[in-house]
Coordinates of C-alpha atoms and ligand atoms in Angstrom, one line a residue:
M141 CA -7.7 -18.9 -17.9
C142 CA -11.4 -19.1 -18.2
T143 CA -11.7 -15.5 -17.3
R144 CA -9.1 -14.5 -19.8
T145 CA -10.9 -16.3 -22.6
A146 CA -14.1 -14.6 -21.5
I147 CA -12.4 -11.2 -21.7
R148 CA -11.1 -12.0 -25.2
D149 CA -14.5 -13.1 -26.4
I150 CA -16.1 -10.0 -24.9
S151 CA -13.6 -7.5 -26.3
S152 CA -14.0 -9.0 -29.8
S153 CA -17.7 -8.7 -29.5
Y154 CA -17.3 -5.1 -28.4
L155 CA -15.4 -4.3 -31.5
N156 CA -18.1 -5.8 -33.6
N157 CA -20.5 -3.4 -31.9
D158 CA -22.9 -6.2 -31.1
Y159 CA -23.3 -4.9 -27.6
R160 CA -26.6 -6.1 -26.4
Q161 CA -26.1 -9.7 -27.4
Y162 CA -22.7 -10.0 -25.7
Y163 CA -23.9 -8.1 -22.7
H164 CA -26.3 -10.8 -21.8
S165 CA -24.1 -13.7 -22.8
N166 CA -21.3 -12.1 -20.9
N167 CA -23.4 -11.5 -17.8
N168 CA -24.4 -15.2 -17.8
R169 CA -20.8 -16.2 -18.3
N170 CA -19.5 -14.0 -15.5
F171 CA -22.3 -15.4 -13.3
Y172 CA -21.0 -18.8 -14.1
I173 CA -17.4 -17.8 -13.2
Y174 CA -18.7 -16.2 -10.0
Q175 CA -20.6 -19.3 -9.0
N176 CA -17.8 -21.7 -9.6
N177 CA -14.9 -19.6 -8.3
P178 CA -16.3 -17.6 -5.4
I179 CA -14.4 -14.4 -5.3
Q180 CA -14.1 -11.8 -2.6
L181 CA -16.6 -9.1 -2.7
S182 CA -13.8 -6.5 -2.9
N183 CA -12.7 -8.1 -6.2
V184 CA -16.0 -7.9 -8.0
L185 CA -14.7 -5.2 -10.4
K186 CA -11.4 -7.0 -11.0
E187 CA -12.8 -10.5 -11.5
K188 CA -15.9 -9.6 -13.4
N189 CA -16.3 -7.8 -16.7
I190 CA -19.0 -5.3 -16.5
P191 CA -19.5 -3.6 -20.0
I192 CA -20.3 0.0 -19.6
T193 CA -21.7 2.3 -22.3
L194 CA -21.6 5.9 -21.1
T195 CA -23.9 8.5 -22.7
W196 CA -24.3 12.1 -21.8
N197 CA -25.8 15.5 -22.7
V198 CA -24.3 18.3 -20.6
N199 CA -24.8 22.0 -20.3
A200 CA -22.7 24.0 -17.8
W201 CA -22.5 27.7 -16.9
I202 CA -21.2 30.0 -14.3
P203 CA -22.7 33.3 -13.1
I204 CA -20.5 36.3 -14.0
K205 CA -20.1 39.1 -11.6
N206 CA -20.0 42.3 -13.5
G207 CA -21.0 45.8 -12.3
S208 CA -20.9 47.1 -8.7
F209 CA -22.2 45.2 -5.7
F210 CA -25.4 47.4 -5.6
S211 CA -26.1 47.1 -9.3
R212 CA -25.8 43.3 -8.9
C213 CA -28.2 43.3 -6.0
F214 CA -31.0 45.0 -8.0
R215 CA -30.4 43.3 -11.3
K216 CA -32.4 40.2 -12.2
D217 CA -30.3 37.2 -13.4
D218 CA -30.6 36.9 -17.2
E219 CA -28.7 35.1 -19.8
N220 CA -26.1 37.8 -20.1
N221 CA -24.9 37.3 -16.6
F222 CA -23.8 33.7 -17.3
K223 CA -20.8 32.4 -19.1
Y224 CA -21.5 29.1 -20.8
L225 CA -18.7 26.6 -20.2
L226 CA -20.4 23.7 -22.0
T227 CA -23.3 23.9 -24.5
N228 CA -25.2 20.8 -25.5
V229 CA -22.1 18.6 -25.2
K230 CA -23.4 15.1 -25.9
G231 CA -21.5 11.9 -26.4
I232 CA -21.3 8.2 -26.2
V233 CA -18.4 5.9 -25.3
K234 CA -18.8 2.1 -25.5
P235 CA -17.0 -0.8 -23.9
G236 CA -13.7 -1.6 -25.6
Q237 CA -13.3 2.0 -26.7
L238 CA -10.5 4.4 -25.8
C239 CA -11.8 7.9 -26.3
A240 CA -9.7 11.0 -26.4
I241 CA -11.2 14.4 -25.5
M242 CA -9.2 17.1 -27.2
G243 CA -9.3 20.8 -27.6
A244 CA -7.4 24.0 -27.0
S245 CA -6.6 25.0 -23.5
G246 CA -9.8 26.3 -21.8
A247 CA -12.1 24.4 -24.3
G248 CA -13.9 22.7 -21.4
K249 CA -12.3 19.2 -21.3
T250 CA -11.7 19.1 -17.5
T251 CA -15.1 20.7 -16.8
L252 CA -16.8 17.9 -18.9
L253 CA -14.8 15.1 -17.2
N254 CA -15.6 16.5 -13.8
I255 CA -19.3 16.8 -14.6
L256 CA -19.4 13.2 -16.0
N257 CA -17.9 12.2 -12.6
F258 CA -20.4 14.3 -10.7
R259 CA -17.5 16.2 -9.2
N260 CA -18.1 19.7 -10.7
K261 CA -16.3 22.3 -8.7
G262 CA -16.9 25.9 -7.6
K263 CA -19.9 27.8 -8.7
I264 CA -20.5 25.9 -11.9
Q265 CA -24.1 25.1 -12.5
T266 CA -25.0 22.2 -14.6
E267 CA -27.8 20.5 -16.5
A268 CA -26.3 17.0 -16.9
N269 CA -28.0 13.9 -18.2
V270 CA -25.4 11.1 -17.7
K271 CA -26.4 7.5 -18.3
I272 CA -24.8 4.2 -17.8
N273 CA -26.1 1.5 -20.2
G274 CA -29.1 3.7 -20.7
I275 CA -29.9 4.1 -17.0
Q276 CA -29.7 7.5 -15.3
A277 CA -26.5 7.6 -13.4
D278 CA -25.8 9.4 -10.2
W279 CA -22.6 10.0 -8.2
D280 CA -23.1 6.7 -6.3
M281 CA -23.3 4.7 -9.5
I282 CA -20.4 6.4 -11.3
T283 CA -18.0 6.0 -8.3
K284 CA -18.9 2.3 -8.0
Y285 CA -18.0 1.6 -11.5
S286 CA -15.3 4.1 -12.4
G287 CA -11.8 5.3 -11.6
F288 CA -10.8 8.9 -12.1
V289 CA -7.2 10.0 -12.7
Q290 CA -7.5 13.7 -11.9
Q291 CA -5.4 16.5 -13.4
D292 CA -3.6 17.4 -10.1
D293 CA -1.7 14.7 -8.3
L294 CA -2.5 14.4 -4.6
F295 CA -0.5 12.1 -2.4
N296 CA 0.8 11.8 1.1
G297 CA 4.3 12.8 0.1
V298 CA 6.3 11.1 2.9
L299 CA 5.2 7.6 1.7
T300 CA 7.2 5.6 -0.8
V301 CA 5.7 4.4 -4.1
R302 CA 5.5 0.9 -2.7
E303 CA 3.8 2.0 0.5
H304 CA 1.3 4.2 -1.4
L305 CA 0.4 1.4 -3.8
T306 CA 0.1 -1.1 -0.9
F307 CA -2.3 1.2 0.9
I308 CA -4.4 1.8 -2.2
S309 CA -4.5 -1.8 -3.3
M310 CA -5.2 -3.2 0.2
L311 CA -8.2 -0.8 0.5
K312 CA -9.4 -1.3 -3.1
L313 CA -8.8 -5.0 -3.4
G314 CA -7.8 -6.4 0.0
S315 CA -4.6 -7.7 -1.6
S316 CA -1.3 -6.1 -2.6
Y317 CA -0.3 -4.8 -6.0
S318 CA 1.7 -7.4 -7.9
R319 CA 5.2 -6.8 -9.0
D320 CA 4.1 -7.4 -12.6
E321 CA 1.6 -4.6 -12.4
R322 CA 4.2 -2.2 -11.0
H323 CA 6.5 -3.3 -13.7
E324 CA 4.0 -2.6 -16.4
L325 CA 3.9 1.0 -15.4
N326 CA 7.6 1.3 -15.1
L327 CA 7.3 2.0 -11.4
V328 CA 9.6 -0.8 -10.1
K329 CA 12.7 1.3 -10.4
S330 CA 11.3 4.0 -8.1
E331 CA 9.3 1.8 -5.8
E332 CA 11.4 2.7 -2.7
T333 CA 11.4 6.4 -3.6
I334 CA 9.6 8.9 -1.4
I335 CA 6.7 10.5 -3.3
G336 CA 7.7 14.0 -2.2
M337 CA 6.0 17.2 -1.1
G338 CA 6.8 20.0 -3.5
D339 CA 9.7 22.1 -2.3
K340 CA 9.6 20.7 1.2
L341 CA 10.6 17.2 0.4
K342 CA 12.1 16.2 -3.0
G343 CA 10.8 12.9 -4.3
L344 CA 9.3 11.5 -7.6
S345 CA 9.5 13.5 -10.8
G346 CA 6.3 15.0 -12.2
G347 CA 6.0 12.2 -14.8
E348 CA 6.5 9.5 -12.2
K349 CA 3.7 11.1 -10.1
R350 CA 1.4 11.0 -13.1
R351 CA 2.1 7.3 -13.6
L352 CA 1.6 6.6 -10.0
A353 CA -1.8 8.4 -10.1
Y354 CA -2.8 6.3 -13.0
A355 CA -1.6 3.1 -11.3
S356 CA -3.6 4.0 -8.2
E357 CA -6.8 4.2 -10.2
I358 CA -6.5 1.1 -12.3
V359 CA -5.5 -1.1 -9.4
N360 CA -9.0 -2.7 -9.1
H361 CA -9.6 -2.7 -12.9
P362 CA -12.7 -0.4 -13.0
P363 CA -14.9 -1.0 -16.0
L364 CA -15.1 2.7 -16.6
L365 CA -12.0 4.9 -16.4
F366 CA -11.7 8.7 -16.7
C367 CA -8.2 10.2 -17.1
D368 CA -7.6 13.9 -17.1
E369 CA -4.3 14.6 -18.9
P370 CA -2.6 11.4 -17.7
T371 CA 0.3 12.0 -20.1
S372 CA 1.2 15.6 -19.2
G373 CA 4.8 15.8 -17.9
L374 CA 5.7 12.5 -19.6
D375 CA 8.2 12.2 -22.4
S376 CA 6.8 10.9 -25.7
S377 CA 7.9 7.3 -25.2
M378 CA 6.5 7.2 -21.6
A379 CA 3.3 8.8 -22.9
Y380 CA 3.1 6.1 -25.6
S381 CA 3.5 3.3 -23.1
L382 CA 0.9 4.8 -20.7
V383 CA -1.7 5.1 -23.6
A384 CA -0.7 1.6 -24.7
S385 CA -1.6 0.4 -21.2
M386 CA -5.0 2.2 -21.5
R387 CA -5.4 0.6 -25.0
Q388 CA -4.8 -2.8 -23.4
L389 CA -7.4 -2.1 -20.7
A390 CA -9.9 -1.0 -23.4
D391 CA -9.2 -4.1 -25.4
S392 CA -10.1 -6.2 -22.4
G393 CA -13.6 -4.6 -22.4
K394 CA -13.1 -1.4 -20.3
T395 CA -14.6 1.9 -21.3
I396 CA -11.9 4.7 -21.2
I397 CA -12.3 8.4 -21.6
C398 CA -9.2 10.5 -21.5
T399 CA -8.3 14.2 -22.1
I400 CA -5.0 14.6 -23.8
H401 CA -2.8 17.4 -25.1
Q402 CA -0.5 17.0 -28.1
P403 CA -0.2 13.2 -28.4
T404 CA 2.4 12.1 -30.9
S405 CA 0.9 10.5 -34.1
Q406 CA 1.8 7.0 -32.8
T407 CA 0.1 7.7 -29.5
F408 CA -2.9 9.3 -31.2
E409 CA -3.4 6.2 -33.4
M410 CA -4.2 4.1 -30.3
F411 CA -7.4 6.0 -29.7
D412 CA -10.4 4.8 -31.5
T413 CA -12.8 7.7 -30.8
I414 CA -12.2 11.4 -30.4
I415 CA -14.3 14.2 -29.0
L416 CA -13.1 17.7 -30.1
L417 CA -14.2 20.5 -28.0
A418 CA -14.0 24.2 -28.9
E419 CA -15.3 27.0 -26.7
G420 CA -17.4 24.5 -24.7
R421 CA -19.1 23.0 -27.8
I422 CA -18.6 19.9 -29.8
A423 CA -16.6 20.4 -33.0
F424 CA -16.4 16.7 -33.7
I425 CA -17.3 13.4 -32.1
G426 CA -16.8 10.0 -33.7
P427 CA -14.3 7.4 -34.8
T428 CA -10.7 8.6 -35.2
H429 CA -10.5 7.4 -38.7
V430 CA -13.6 9.4 -39.7
A431 CA -12.2 12.8 -38.4
P432 CA -10.0 13.4 -41.5
H433 CA -13.1 13.2 -43.8
F434 CA -15.0 15.6 -41.7
F435 CA -12.0 18.1 -41.6
S436 CA -11.4 17.9 -45.3
R437 CA -15.0 18.8 -45.8
T438 CA -14.7 21.8 -43.6
G439 CA -11.7 22.9 -45.7
Y440 CA -9.1 21.8 -43.2
R441 CA -7.6 18.8 -45.0
I442 CA -4.7 17.2 -43.1
P443 CA -1.5 18.0 -44.9
K444 CA 0.8 15.0 -45.8
L445 CA 3.2 13.9 -43.0
Y446 CA 1.3 16.0 -40.5
N447 CA 0.2 14.8 -37.0
P448 CA -3.6 14.8 -37.2
A449 CA -3.9 15.6 -33.5
D450 CA -2.0 18.9 -33.9
H451 CA -4.0 19.6 -37.1
Y452 CA -7.4 19.3 -35.5
I453 CA -6.6 21.6 -32.6
Q454 CA -5.3 24.5 -34.8
P455 CA -8.6 25.6 -36.4
L456 CA -10.3 25.2 -33.0
A457 CA -8.0 27.4 -31.0
I458 CA -8.8 31.0 -30.2
S459 CA -5.8 33.4 -30.4
P460 CA -6.0 36.5 -28.3
H461 CA -4.7 38.6 -31.3
N462 CA -7.4 37.5 -33.6
R463 CA -10.2 36.6 -31.3
E464 CA -13.3 37.6 -33.3
Y465 CA -12.1 36.0 -36.5
D466 CA -11.2 32.8 -34.6
I467 CA -14.5 32.6 -32.8
Q468 CA -16.3 33.0 -36.1
R469 CA -14.2 30.1 -37.6
V470 CA -14.9 27.9 -34.6
N471 CA -18.7 28.7 -34.8
E472 CA -18.6 27.7 -38.5
I473 CA -16.9 24.4 -37.8
V474 CA -19.2 23.6 -34.9
E475 CA -22.4 24.4 -36.9
F476 CA -21.1 22.5 -39.8
F477 CA -20.6 19.4 -37.6
E478 CA -24.1 19.8 -36.0
Q479 CA -25.6 19.7 -39.5
S480 CA -23.5 16.8 -40.7
E481 CA -24.4 13.1 -40.9
F482 CA -21.7 12.3 -38.4
F483 CA -23.5 14.2 -35.7
A484 CA -26.8 12.6 -36.8
E485 CA -25.3 9.2 -36.5
I486 CA -24.0 9.9 -33.0
T487 CA -27.3 11.3 -31.9
Y488 CA -29.1 8.2 -33.2
D489 CA -26.6 5.9 -31.4
I490 CA -27.2 7.8 -28.1
Q491 CA -30.9 7.6 -28.6
L492 CA -30.8 3.9 -29.4
T493 CA -28.7 3.1 -26.3
E494 CA -30.8 5.2 -24.1
S495 CA -34.1 3.8 -25.4
Q496 CA -33.0 0.2 -24.5
P497 CA -31.7 0.5 -20.9
V498 CA -29.8 -2.6 -19.6
N499 CA -30.0 -3.2 -15.9
L500 CA -26.7 -3.5 -14.2
D501 CA -27.2 -6.8 -12.4
D502 CA -23.8 -6.4 -10.7
Y503 CA -24.8 -3.1 -9.0
D504 CA -25.8 -4.6 -5.7
E505 CA -22.8 -6.9 -5.6
I506 CA -20.4 -4.0 -5.6
P507 CA -20.0 -3.0 -2.0
E508 CA -20.0 0.7 -1.0
Y509 CA -16.4 0.2 0.3
N510 CA -14.2 -2.5 -1.0
T511 CA -13.0 -3.4 2.5
G512 CA -14.7 -3.5 5.9
Y513 CA -14.4 -0.8 8.6
Y514 CA -11.8 -2.8 10.6
S515 CA -9.6 -3.1 7.5
Q516 CA -10.0 0.6 6.7
F517 CA -9.1 1.5 10.3
G518 CA -6.1 -0.8 10.2
W519 CA -4.6 0.5 7.0
L520 CA -5.4 4.1 7.8
L521 CA -3.6 3.6 11.2
W522 CA -0.7 2.0 9.4
R523 CA -0.4 5.0 7.1
Q524 CA -0.9 7.6 9.8
L525 CA 1.9 6.1 12.0
K526 CA 4.2 6.2 9.0
L527 CA 3.3 9.8 8.3
D528 CA 3.8 10.8 12.0
I529 CA 7.1 9.1 12.2
R530 CA 8.4 10.5 8.9
N531 CA 6.8 13.9 8.9
P532 CA 9.9 16.0 8.9
Y533 CA 8.3 18.9 10.7
A534 CA 5.3 18.3 12.9
S535 CA 6.4 15.7 15.4
K536 CA 10.0 16.9 15.9
I537 CA 9.0 20.5 16.2
T538 CA 6.4 19.6 18.9
V539 CA 8.9 17.6 20.9
I540 CA 11.6 20.3 20.7
Q541 CA 9.1 23.0 21.6
V542 CA 7.9 21.1 24.6
I543 CA 11.4 20.4 25.9
I544 CA 12.4 24.1 25.6
I545 CA 9.1 25.3 27.3
A546 CA 9.4 22.7 30.1
V547 CA 13.0 23.6 31.0
F548 CA 12.3 27.3 30.7
L549 CA 9.2 27.1 33.0
G550 CA 11.1 24.8 35.4
L551 CA 13.9 27.5 35.6
V552 CA 11.5 30.4 36.1
F553 CA 9.6 28.6 38.9
L554 CA 12.7 26.8 40.3
R555 CA 12.3 25.4 43.9
L556 CA 9.3 27.5 45.0
E557 CA 9.2 27.9 48.7
N558 CA 6.2 27.1 51.0
N559 CA 5.5 30.7 52.1
E560 CA 2.9 33.3 51.2
F561 CA 4.7 34.3 48.0
G562 CA 5.6 30.7 47.2
V563 CA 1.9 29.7 47.3
Q564 CA 0.9 32.5 44.9
N565 CA 3.8 31.4 42.6
K566 CA 2.7 27.8 42.8
S567 CA -0.8 28.8 41.7
G568 CA 0.7 30.8 38.8
A569 CA 2.9 27.8 37.9
L570 CA -0.1 25.5 37.8
F571 CA -2.1 27.9 35.6
I572 CA 0.9 28.1 33.2
I573 CA 1.2 24.3 33.1
I574 CA -2.5 23.9 32.4
F575 CA -2.5 26.7 29.8
Q576 CA 0.5 25.2 28.0
A577 CA -0.8 21.6 28.1
S578 CA -4.1 22.7 26.7
F579 CA -3.7 25.8 24.5
G580 CA -0.3 24.6 23.1
F581 CA -1.7 21.2 22.0
L582 CA -5.0 22.8 20.8
L583 CA -2.9 25.0 18.5
S584 CA -0.9 22.0 17.2
V585 CA -4.1 20.1 16.0
V586 CA -6.1 23.0 14.7
N587 CA -4.7 22.6 11.3
T588 CA -5.2 18.8 11.2
F589 CA -8.3 18.6 8.9
P590 CA -7.8 21.6 6.6
S591 CA -4.3 20.4 5.6
D592 CA -5.7 16.8 5.0
L593 CA -9.0 17.9 3.6
T594 CA -8.4 17.8 -0.1
L595 CA -6.7 14.4 -0.1
V596 CA -9.2 12.9 2.4
Y597 CA -12.1 14.3 0.4
R598 CA -10.8 12.8 -2.8
E599 CA -9.9 9.4 -1.2
S600 CA -13.3 9.1 0.5
K601 CA -15.1 10.2 -2.7
N602 CA -13.1 7.4 -4.4
R603 CA -14.6 5.0 -1.9
L604 CA -11.3 4.1 -0.4
Y605 CA -12.5 4.6 3.2
S606 CA -15.3 6.1 5.2
I607 CA -14.8 9.2 7.3
T608 CA -15.5 7.4 10.6
P609 CA -12.4 5.2 10.6
Y610 CA -10.3 8.1 9.3
Y611 CA -11.5 10.3 12.3
L612 CA -10.9 7.5 14.8
V613 CA -7.4 6.9 13.4
K614 CA -6.6 10.6 13.7
Q615 CA -7.7 10.6 17.3
I616 CA -6.0 7.3 18.3
A617 CA -2.7 7.8 16.4
E618 CA -2.3 11.1 18.1
L619 CA -3.3 9.9 21.6
P620 CA 0.1 8.7 22.8
K621 CA 1.6 12.0 21.5
F622 CA -0.9 13.9 23.7
I623 CA -0.1 11.8 26.8
I624 CA 3.6 11.4 26.6
I625 CA 4.6 14.9 25.5
P626 CA 2.4 16.9 28.0
G627 CA 3.2 14.2 30.6
F628 CA 6.9 15.0 30.2
M629 CA 6.3 18.7 30.5
I630 CA 4.1 18.4 33.6
T631 CA 6.7 16.1 35.3
V632 CA 9.7 18.4 34.6
V633 CA 8.0 21.6 35.7
Y634 CA 6.3 19.9 38.7
Y635 CA 9.6 18.6 40.1
M636 CA 11.8 21.6 39.1
A637 CA 9.3 24.0 40.8
G638 CA 8.9 21.6 43.8
L639 CA 5.1 22.0 43.8
N640 CA 4.5 19.2 46.3
D641 CA 6.7 16.3 47.5
N642 CA 3.7 14.0 48.0
F643 CA 3.7 11.5 45.1
G644 CA -0.1 11.0 45.4
V645 CA -0.7 14.7 44.8
F646 CA 1.6 14.5 41.7
V647 CA -0.4 11.6 40.3
Q648 CA -3.7 13.5 40.8
I649 CA -2.3 16.7 39.1
F650 CA -0.7 14.7 36.3
F651 CA -3.9 12.9 35.3
T652 CA -6.1 16.0 35.7
I653 CA -3.9 18.0 33.4
I654 CA -3.6 15.1 30.9
L655 CA -7.5 15.0 30.8
C656 CA -7.4 18.8 30.2
T657 CA -5.1 18.2 27.3
Q658 CA -7.5 15.7 25.8
V659 CA -10.4 18.1 26.1
A660 CA -8.3 20.9 24.5
V661 CA -7.3 18.5 21.7
S662 CA -10.9 17.5 21.0
W663 CA -11.9 21.2 21.1
G664 CA -9.1 21.9 18.6
L665 CA -10.2 19.0 16.3
F666 CA -13.7 20.4 16.4
L667 CA -12.5 23.8 15.4
S668 CA -10.4 22.2 12.7
A669 CA -13.2 20.1 11.3
A670 CA -15.6 23.1 11.3
S671 CA -13.1 25.3 9.4
P672 CA -13.0 25.4 5.6
N673 CA -9.2 26.2 5.5
S674 CA -6.1 26.7 7.7
E675 CA -6.5 30.5 8.0
A676 CA -10.1 30.2 9.2
A677 CA -9.1 27.5 11.7
I678 CA -6.3 29.6 13.2
A679 CA -8.5 32.7 13.3
L680 CA -11.1 30.7 15.2
V681 CA -8.7 29.7 18.0
A682 CA -8.6 33.0 20.0
P683 CA -12.4 33.7 20.2
A684 CA -13.0 30.0 21.0
V685 CA -10.3 29.7 23.7
M686 CA -10.4 33.2 25.4
P687 CA -13.7 32.6 27.3
L688 CA -12.4 29.3 28.6
L689 CA -9.2 31.0 29.9
I690 CA -11.1 33.9 31.5
L691 CA -13.7 31.7 33.2
C692 CA -11.3 28.9 34.2
G693 CA -11.3 30.0 37.9
F694 CA -7.7 31.1 38.4
Ligands
LIG281 N1 -15.1 26.9 -11.2 C1 -14.9 27.7 -12.3 N2 -15.3 28.9 -12.2 C2 -15.1 29.8 -13.2 N3 -14.7 29.4 -14.4 C3 -14.3 28.1 -14.6 C4 -14.4 27.2 -13.5 N4 -14.0 26.0 -14.0 C5 -13.6 26.2 -15.3 N5 -13.8 27.4 -15.6 C6 -13.6 28.0 -17.0 O1 -14.1 27.1 -17.9 C7 -13.3 27.0 -19.1 C8 -12.9 25.6 -19.3 O2 -12.0 25.2 -18.3 P1 -11.4 23.7 -18.3 O3 -10.5 23.6 -17.1 O4 -12.5 22.7 -18.4 O5 -10.6 23.7 -19.7 P2 -9.6 22.6 -20.3 O6 -10.1 22.4 -21.7 O7 -9.6 21.4 -19.4 O8 -8.2 23.4 -20.3 P3 -6.8 22.8 -20.1 O9 -6.5 22.0 -21.2 O10 -5.9 24.1 -20.0 O11 -6.8 22.1 -18.8 C9 -12.1 27.9 -18.8 O12 -12.4 29.2 -19.5 C10 -12.1 28.1 -17.3 O13 -11.7 29.4 -17.0

């Protein structure tokens, strides 16, 4: 109750723009709450209200490869060999504000959001000055305070919605997601539905996946939230309720920045600030209600009964048929904005915020990971076992493959005799068993990391877990599989071929080959971890294994 009152007080202060005053009073109040109701470290973000003002000034460009390889080698890099994706894009978003970044496709919205998150991809080079409450931010700081709903949804498709949310909330909060929270996002209906894996496994609809991605990021109530097109794939009423949920979060004091395409006028009204990008430059930044004044001054007055969000994008879009004319129009609007008092006000606001940095007292309280290593290990193991049991392909295929190979080898070497030829054949049978128990299992793990890489990279960047427990879980969850399955094959071939009737000899051979399997699996995991993608991993197998086969002594 006390916390709720605090939140209400804080958000009303935010809306009055009396930031510094409430920041300090809020800090003291939160400290009071913290002292009187000791909360888990993992819940710092959820229980405390940390007001975040984000300011930035960003330039981004990529080298362009034109001309032949040789001409590129002898040419010095100059301005003409770069394409500017963002040019002097500055901005400010304050606590309690819900900011929409809009612009035509390719305007640079996602690039800007990625750079603000220190997650710029590919060969993009940047000059980014991103500050939180006037203090220079880095990746570590941003990830501690923010959530990021990315444009592409990445999930482990064989989990259900409930399992996925349980996994996320246990790692982010140390407690499970409440039914109320699932209900708010309209996820209760589909909570037992499998998320799905594209064409391989049908599951949630595109819109449901978007809502799930959003739910996964707000689970720990981050004070700063970035959303990249959270409403794409949603119908207008669902998009409205998702933005309403963001509005509610903003009203409770969070800072929210969101890229959005074609919001309905009702949805658009919920945003209080907009940033319009055109060709990587700012065409407008400021309160939503000020934008119509600016556009009427540029000669693009909003017609009556027209959705302002649609209207703003039209003069900023570049049509392929009329490119030069459109670029000239965009340049005029951008230059007009840069000379306007709106831009001067924003620049002043940024300078004022940056000139009075406010230390984030809570910084050290927020742990690097919200749960300890044991908890991370436990939940990762829980998820991995579910994945292994449900994965429609990997486990079943390995089992069927091994049964077929074992029976086939058993029949080929059936009842070998104890004579000169029999001994040679037994030696051959042992080589084939070892080869199969090592090379076969090495191949089955070589794709482990490249296939998981994107998701694990994203989850570990989101501070869900560290790589060490993930790696241990991968090893341990697969251990029984790499004992039972090769063990079955060794036993079947051994007794069908009649290699030796002495049980002691069988035990020795059994454990020696199982150890060979473990070495091969480790070697395969090493190749897997060292490879950037599946193709490279598979290509590495032959040169890495051949010397071992040639030099193994048979
Ligand atoms: N890694 C990259 N390498 C080369 N060009 C890139 C890279 N990332 C983005 N771009 C280019 O930068 C421009 C802006 O891309 P961005 O994805 O930010 O646009 P957007 O406004 O988010 O578009 P959309 O609304 O379609 O998602 C585009 O012209 C794109 O081709």
